[in-house]
PDB file of C-alpha atoms in Angstrom:
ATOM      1  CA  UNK A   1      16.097  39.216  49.221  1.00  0.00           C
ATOM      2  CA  UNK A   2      19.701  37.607  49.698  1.00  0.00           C
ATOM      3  CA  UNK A   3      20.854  39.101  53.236  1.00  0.00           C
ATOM      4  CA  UNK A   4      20.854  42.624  51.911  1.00  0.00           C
ATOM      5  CA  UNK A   5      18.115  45.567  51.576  1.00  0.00           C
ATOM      6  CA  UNK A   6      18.902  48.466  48.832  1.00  0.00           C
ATOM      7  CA  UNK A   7      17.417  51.782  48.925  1.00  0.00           C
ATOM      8  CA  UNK A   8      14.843  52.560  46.761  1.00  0.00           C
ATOM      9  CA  UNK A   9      14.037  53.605  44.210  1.00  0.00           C
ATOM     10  CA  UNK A  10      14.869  50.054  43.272  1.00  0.00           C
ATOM     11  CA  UNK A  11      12.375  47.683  40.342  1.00  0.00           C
ATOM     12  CA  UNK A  12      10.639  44.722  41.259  1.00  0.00           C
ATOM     13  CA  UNK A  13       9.809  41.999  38.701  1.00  0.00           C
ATOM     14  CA  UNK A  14       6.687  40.571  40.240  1.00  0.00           C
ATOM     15  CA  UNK A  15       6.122  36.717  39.003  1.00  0.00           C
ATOM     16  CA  UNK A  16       2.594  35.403  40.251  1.00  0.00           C
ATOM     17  CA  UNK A  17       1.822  31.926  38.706  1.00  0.00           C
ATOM     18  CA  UNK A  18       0.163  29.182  39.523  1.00  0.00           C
ATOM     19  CA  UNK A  19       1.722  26.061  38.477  1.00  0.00           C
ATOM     20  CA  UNK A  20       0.052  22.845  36.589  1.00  0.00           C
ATOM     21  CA  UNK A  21      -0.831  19.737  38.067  1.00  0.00           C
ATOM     22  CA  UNK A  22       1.328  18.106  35.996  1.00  0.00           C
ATOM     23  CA  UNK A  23       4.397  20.492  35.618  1.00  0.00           C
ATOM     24  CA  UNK A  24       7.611  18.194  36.071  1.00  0.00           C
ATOM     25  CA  UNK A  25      10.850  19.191  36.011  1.00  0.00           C
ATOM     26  CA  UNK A  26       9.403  22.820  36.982  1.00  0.00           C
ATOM     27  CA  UNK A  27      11.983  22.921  40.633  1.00  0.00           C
ATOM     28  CA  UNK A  28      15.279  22.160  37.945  1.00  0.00           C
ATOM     29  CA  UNK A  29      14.560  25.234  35.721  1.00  0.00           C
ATOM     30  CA  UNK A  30      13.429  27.546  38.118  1.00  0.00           C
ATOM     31  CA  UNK A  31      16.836  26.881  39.674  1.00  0.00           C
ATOM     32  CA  UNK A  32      18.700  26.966  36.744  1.00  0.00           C
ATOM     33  CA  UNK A  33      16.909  30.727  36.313  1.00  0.00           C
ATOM     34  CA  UNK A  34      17.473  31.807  39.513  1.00  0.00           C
ATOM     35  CA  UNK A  35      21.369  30.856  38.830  1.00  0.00           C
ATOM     36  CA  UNK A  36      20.864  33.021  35.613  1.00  0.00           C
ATOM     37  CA  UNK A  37      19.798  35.770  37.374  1.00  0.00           C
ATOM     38  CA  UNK A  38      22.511  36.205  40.023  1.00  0.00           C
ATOM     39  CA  UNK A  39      24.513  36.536  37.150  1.00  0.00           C
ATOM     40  CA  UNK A  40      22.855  39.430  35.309  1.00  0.00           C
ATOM     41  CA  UNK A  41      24.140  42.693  36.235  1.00  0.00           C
ATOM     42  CA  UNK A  42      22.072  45.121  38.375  1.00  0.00           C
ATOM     43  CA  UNK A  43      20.391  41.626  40.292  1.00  0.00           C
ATOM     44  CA  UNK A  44      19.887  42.755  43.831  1.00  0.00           C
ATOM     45  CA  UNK A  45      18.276  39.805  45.204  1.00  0.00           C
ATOM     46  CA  UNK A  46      15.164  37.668  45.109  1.00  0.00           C
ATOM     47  CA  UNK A  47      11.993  36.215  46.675  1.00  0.00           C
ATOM     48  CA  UNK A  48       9.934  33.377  46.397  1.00  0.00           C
ATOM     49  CA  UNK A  49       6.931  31.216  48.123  1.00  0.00           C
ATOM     50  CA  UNK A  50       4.838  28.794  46.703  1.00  0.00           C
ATOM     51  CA  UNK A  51       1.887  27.113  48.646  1.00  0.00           C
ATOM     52  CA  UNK A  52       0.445  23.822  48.319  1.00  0.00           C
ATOM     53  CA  UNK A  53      -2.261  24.517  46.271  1.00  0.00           C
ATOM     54  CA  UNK A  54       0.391  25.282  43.335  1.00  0.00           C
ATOM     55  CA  UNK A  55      -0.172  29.423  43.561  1.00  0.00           C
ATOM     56  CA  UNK A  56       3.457  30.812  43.880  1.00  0.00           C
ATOM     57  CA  UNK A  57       5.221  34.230  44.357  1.00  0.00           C
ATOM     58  CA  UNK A  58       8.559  35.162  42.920  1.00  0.00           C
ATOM     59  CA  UNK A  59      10.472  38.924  43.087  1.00  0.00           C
ATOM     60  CA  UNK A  60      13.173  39.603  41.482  1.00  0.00           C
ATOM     61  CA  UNK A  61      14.558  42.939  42.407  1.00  0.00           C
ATOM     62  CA  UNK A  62      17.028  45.149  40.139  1.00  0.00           C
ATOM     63  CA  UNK A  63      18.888  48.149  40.260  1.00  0.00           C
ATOM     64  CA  UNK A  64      16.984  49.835  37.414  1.00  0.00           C
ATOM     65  CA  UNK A  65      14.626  49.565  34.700  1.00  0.00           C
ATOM     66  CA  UNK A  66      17.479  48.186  32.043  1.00  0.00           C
ATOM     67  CA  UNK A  67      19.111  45.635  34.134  1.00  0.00           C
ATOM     68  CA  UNK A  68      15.137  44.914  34.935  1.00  0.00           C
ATOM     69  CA  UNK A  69      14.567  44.488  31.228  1.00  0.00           C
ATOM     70  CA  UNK A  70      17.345  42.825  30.121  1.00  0.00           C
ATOM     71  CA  UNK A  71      16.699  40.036  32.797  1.00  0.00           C
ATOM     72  CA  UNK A  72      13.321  39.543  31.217  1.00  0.00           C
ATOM     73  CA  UNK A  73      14.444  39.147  27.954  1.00  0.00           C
ATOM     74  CA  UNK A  74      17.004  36.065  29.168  1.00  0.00           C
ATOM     75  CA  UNK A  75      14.696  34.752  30.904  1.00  0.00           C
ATOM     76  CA  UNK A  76      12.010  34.629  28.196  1.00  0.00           C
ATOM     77  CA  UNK A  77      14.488  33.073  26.176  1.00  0.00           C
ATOM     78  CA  UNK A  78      15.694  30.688  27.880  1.00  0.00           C
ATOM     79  CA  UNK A  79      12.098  29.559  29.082  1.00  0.00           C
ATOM     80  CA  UNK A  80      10.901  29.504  25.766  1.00  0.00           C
ATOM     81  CA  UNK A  81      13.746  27.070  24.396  1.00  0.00           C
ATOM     82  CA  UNK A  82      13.274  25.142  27.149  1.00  0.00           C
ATOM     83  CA  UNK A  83       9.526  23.844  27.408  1.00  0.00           C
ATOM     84  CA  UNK A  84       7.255  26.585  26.612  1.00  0.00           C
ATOM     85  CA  UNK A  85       5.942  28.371  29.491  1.00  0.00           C
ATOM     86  CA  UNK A  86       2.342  26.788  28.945  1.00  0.00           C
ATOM     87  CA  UNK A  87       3.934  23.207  29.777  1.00  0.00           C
ATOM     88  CA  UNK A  88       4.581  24.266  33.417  1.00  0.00           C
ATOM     89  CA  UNK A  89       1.974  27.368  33.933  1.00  0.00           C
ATOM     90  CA  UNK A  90      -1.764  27.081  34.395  1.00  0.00           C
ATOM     91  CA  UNK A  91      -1.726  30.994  34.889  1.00  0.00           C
ATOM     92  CA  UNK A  92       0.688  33.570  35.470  1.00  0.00           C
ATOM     93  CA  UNK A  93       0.803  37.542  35.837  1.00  0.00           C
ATOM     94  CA  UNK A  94       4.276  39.200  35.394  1.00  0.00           C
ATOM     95  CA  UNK A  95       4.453  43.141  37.055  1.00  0.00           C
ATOM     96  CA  UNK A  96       7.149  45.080  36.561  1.00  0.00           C
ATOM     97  CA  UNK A  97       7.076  47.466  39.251  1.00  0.00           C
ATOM     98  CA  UNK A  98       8.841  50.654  41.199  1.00  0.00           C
ATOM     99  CA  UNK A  99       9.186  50.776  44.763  1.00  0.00           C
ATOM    100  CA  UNK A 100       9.788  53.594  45.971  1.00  0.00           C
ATOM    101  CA  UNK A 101       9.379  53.222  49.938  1.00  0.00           C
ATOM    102  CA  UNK A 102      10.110  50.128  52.494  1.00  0.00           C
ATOM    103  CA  UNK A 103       9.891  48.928  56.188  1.00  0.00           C
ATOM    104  CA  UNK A 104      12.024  45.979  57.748  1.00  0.00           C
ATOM    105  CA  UNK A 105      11.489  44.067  61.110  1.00  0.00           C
ATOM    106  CA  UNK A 106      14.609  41.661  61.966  1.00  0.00           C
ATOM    107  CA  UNK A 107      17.280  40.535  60.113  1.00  0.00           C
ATOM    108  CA  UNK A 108      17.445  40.855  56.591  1.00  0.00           C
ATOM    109  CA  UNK A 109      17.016  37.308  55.436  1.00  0.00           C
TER     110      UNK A 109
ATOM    111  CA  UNK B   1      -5.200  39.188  41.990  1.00  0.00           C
ATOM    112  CA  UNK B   2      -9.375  38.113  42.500  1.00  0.00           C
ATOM    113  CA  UNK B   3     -10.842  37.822  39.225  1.00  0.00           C
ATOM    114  CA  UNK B   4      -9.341  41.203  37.185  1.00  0.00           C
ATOM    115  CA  UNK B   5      -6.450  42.645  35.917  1.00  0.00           C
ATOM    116  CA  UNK B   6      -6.457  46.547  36.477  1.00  0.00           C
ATOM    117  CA  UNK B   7      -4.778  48.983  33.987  1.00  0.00           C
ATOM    118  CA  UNK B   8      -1.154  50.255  35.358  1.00  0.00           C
ATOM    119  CA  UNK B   9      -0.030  52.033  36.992  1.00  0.00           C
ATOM    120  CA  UNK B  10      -1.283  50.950  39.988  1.00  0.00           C
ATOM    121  CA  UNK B  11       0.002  50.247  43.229  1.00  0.00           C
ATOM    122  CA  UNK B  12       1.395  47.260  44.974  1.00  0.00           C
ATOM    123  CA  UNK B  13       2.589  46.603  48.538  1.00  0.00           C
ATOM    124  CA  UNK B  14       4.590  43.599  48.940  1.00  0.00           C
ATOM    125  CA  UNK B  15       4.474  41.917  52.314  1.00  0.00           C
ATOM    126  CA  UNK B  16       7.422  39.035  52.562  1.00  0.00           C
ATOM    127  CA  UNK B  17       7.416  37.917  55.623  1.00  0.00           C
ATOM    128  CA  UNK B  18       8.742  34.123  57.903  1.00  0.00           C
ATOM    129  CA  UNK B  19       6.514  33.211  60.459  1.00  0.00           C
ATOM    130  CA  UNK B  20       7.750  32.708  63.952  1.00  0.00           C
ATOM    131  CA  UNK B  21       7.410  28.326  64.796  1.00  0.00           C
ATOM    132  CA  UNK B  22       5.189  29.556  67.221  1.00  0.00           C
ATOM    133  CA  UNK B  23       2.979  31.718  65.470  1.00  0.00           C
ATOM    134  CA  UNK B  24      -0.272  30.475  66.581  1.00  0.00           C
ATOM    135  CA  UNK B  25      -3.029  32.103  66.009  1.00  0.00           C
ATOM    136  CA  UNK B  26      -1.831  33.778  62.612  1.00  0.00           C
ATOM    137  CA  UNK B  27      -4.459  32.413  60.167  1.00  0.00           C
ATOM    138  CA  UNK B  28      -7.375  33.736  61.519  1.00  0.00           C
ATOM    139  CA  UNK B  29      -5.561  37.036  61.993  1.00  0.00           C
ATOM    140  CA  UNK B  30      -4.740  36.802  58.469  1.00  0.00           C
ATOM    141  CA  UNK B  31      -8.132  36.027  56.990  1.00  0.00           C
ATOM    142  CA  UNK B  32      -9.857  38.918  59.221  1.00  0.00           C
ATOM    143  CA  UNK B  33      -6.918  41.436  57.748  1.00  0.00           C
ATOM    144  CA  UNK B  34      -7.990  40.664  53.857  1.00  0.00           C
ATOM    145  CA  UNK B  35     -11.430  41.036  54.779  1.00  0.00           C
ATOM    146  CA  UNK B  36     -10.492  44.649  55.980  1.00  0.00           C
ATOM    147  CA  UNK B  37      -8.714  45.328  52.636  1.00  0.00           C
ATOM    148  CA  UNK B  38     -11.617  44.252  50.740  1.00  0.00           C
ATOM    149  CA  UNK B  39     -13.692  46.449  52.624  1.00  0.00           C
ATOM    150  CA  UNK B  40     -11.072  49.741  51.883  1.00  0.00           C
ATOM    151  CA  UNK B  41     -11.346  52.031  49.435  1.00  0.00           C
ATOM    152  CA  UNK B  42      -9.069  51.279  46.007  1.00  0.00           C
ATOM    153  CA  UNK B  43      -8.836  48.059  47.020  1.00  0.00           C
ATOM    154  CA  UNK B  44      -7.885  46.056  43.508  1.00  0.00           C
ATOM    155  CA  UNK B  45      -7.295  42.334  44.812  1.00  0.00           C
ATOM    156  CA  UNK B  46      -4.384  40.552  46.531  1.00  0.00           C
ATOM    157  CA  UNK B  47      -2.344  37.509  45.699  1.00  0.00           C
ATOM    158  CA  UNK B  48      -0.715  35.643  48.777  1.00  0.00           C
ATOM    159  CA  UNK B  49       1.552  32.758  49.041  1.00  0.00           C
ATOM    160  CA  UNK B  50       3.210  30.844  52.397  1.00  0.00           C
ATOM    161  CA  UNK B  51       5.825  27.600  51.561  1.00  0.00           C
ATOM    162  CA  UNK B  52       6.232  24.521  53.751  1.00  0.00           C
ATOM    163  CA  UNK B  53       9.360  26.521  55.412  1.00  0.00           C
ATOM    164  CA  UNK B  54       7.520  29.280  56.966  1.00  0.00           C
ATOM    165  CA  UNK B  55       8.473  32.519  54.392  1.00  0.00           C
ATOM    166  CA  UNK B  56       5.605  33.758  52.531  1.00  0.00           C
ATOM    167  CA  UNK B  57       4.711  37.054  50.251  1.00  0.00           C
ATOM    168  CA  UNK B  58       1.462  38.373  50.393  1.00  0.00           C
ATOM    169  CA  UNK B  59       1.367  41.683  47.431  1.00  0.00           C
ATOM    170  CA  UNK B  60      -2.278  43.880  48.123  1.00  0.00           C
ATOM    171  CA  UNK B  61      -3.249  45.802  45.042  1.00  0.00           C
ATOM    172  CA  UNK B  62      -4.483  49.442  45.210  1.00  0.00           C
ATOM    173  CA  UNK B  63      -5.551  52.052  43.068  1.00  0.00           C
ATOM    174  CA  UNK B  64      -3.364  54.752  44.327  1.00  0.00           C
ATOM    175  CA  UNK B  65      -1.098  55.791  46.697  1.00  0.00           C
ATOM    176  CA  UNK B  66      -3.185  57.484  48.841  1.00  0.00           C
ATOM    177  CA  UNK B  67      -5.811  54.278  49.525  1.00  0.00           C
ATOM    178  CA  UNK B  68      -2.231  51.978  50.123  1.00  0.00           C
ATOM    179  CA  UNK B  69      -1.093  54.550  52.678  1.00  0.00           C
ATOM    180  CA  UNK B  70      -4.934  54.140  54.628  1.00  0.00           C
ATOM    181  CA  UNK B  71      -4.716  50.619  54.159  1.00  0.00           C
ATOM    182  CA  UNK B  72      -1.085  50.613  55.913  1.00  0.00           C
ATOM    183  CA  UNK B  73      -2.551  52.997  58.720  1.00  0.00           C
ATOM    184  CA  UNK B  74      -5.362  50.717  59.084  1.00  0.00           C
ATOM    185  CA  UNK B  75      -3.313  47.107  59.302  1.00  0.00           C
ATOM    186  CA  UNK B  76      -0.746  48.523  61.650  1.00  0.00           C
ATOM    187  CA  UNK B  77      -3.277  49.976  63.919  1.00  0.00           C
ATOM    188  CA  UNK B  78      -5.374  46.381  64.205  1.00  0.00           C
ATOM    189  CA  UNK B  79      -2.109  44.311  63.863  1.00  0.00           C
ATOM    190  CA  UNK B  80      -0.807  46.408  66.530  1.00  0.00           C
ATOM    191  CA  UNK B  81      -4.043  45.879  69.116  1.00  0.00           C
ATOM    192  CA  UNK B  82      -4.141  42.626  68.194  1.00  0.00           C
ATOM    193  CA  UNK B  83      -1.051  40.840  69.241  1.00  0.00           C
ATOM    194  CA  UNK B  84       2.034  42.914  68.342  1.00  0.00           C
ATOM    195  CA  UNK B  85       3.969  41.750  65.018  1.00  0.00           C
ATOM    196  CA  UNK B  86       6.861  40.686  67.174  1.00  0.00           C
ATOM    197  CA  UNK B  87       4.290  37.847  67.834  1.00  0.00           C
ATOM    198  CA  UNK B  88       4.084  36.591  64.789  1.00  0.00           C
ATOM    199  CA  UNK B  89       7.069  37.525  62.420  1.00  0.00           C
ATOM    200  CA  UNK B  90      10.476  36.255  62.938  1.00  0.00           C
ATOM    201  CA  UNK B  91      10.826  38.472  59.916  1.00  0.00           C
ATOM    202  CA  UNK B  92       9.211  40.749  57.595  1.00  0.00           C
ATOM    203  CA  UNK B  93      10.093  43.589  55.244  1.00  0.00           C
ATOM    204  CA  UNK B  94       7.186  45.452  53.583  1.00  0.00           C
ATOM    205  CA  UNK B  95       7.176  47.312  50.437  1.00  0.00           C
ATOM    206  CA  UNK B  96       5.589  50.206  48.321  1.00  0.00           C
ATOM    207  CA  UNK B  97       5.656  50.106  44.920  1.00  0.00           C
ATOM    208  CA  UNK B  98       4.622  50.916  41.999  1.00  0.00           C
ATOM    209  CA  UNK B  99       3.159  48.772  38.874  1.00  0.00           C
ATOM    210  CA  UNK B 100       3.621  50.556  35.564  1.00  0.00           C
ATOM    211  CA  UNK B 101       3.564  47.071  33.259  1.00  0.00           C
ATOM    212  CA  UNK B 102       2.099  44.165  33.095  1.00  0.00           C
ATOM    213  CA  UNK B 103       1.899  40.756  30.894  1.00  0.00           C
ATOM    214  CA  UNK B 104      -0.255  37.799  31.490  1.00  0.00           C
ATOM    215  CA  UNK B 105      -1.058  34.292  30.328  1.00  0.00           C
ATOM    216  CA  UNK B 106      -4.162  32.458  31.481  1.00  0.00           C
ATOM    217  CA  UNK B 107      -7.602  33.526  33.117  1.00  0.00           C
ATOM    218  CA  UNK B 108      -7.004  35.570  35.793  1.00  0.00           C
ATOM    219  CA  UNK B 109      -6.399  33.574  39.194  1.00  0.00           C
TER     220      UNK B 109
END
């Protein structure tokens, strides 16, 4: 999350995917989307690993279930003009989720 | 997730976290702690991913609320006798959450 931590209750857009072999241009667009999403109102901030073996992680966190929404809906757009989501995903599970409790260590990063 | 997609809601607890440079040691810590999960009750699966730059999420899925809180109870305690988090984390923030939808494209990772 971008050097802040809201208090809950606060939504989480859980992105799990793993990526194909063969997904190029993949790091341009998921820029461009993370660009779109700082823009959205009620973005709080966002998180993301990915690991060699082509299994990444992204969060998106939002202020409430409609700004939570309405994100999804841009970004399925835009995604789907672009190159079709199967062109860059071998798998992916998208959770939309409430959290409702946290715990920090250090500095928020 | 290993294998299966449980119905929502469910919940998720979302461990983002950067490793210290000097976190030796950490992998095997790591693999011995998702053994213990698999071994709780209302475990549903995890997902974890790490990037080249040392920040990684790790979400553990559970049935309910009360098998996330023993799971918690039972990490702290062995992360605790183990080596101390301050050990390992430059930074973490851990959260409870949640999952009330779901979409997914692909077998099941």
């Amino acid at each position: 999350m971008s050097g802040s931590r809201p208090e809950p209750p606060y939504v989480a857009v859980i992105f799990s995917n793993r990526l194909r072999p063969d997904a190029e241009g993949y790091a341009e667009v998921a820029e461009r989307m993370v660009a779109m999403a700082r823009a959205q109102p009620g973005y709080l901030g966002h998180e993301s690993a990915r690991g060699e073996d082509g299994f990444g992680i992204t969060i998106s966190y939002w202020a409430d279930e409609a700004s939570s929404r309405a994100w999804r809906e841009v970004a399925e757009h835009a995604e789907a003009q672009r190159l079709g989501r199967e062109r860059f995903y071998a798998q992916y599970d998208l959770r939309v989720a409430v959290v409702l409790r946290q715990a920090a260590f250090g500095g928020a990063p």
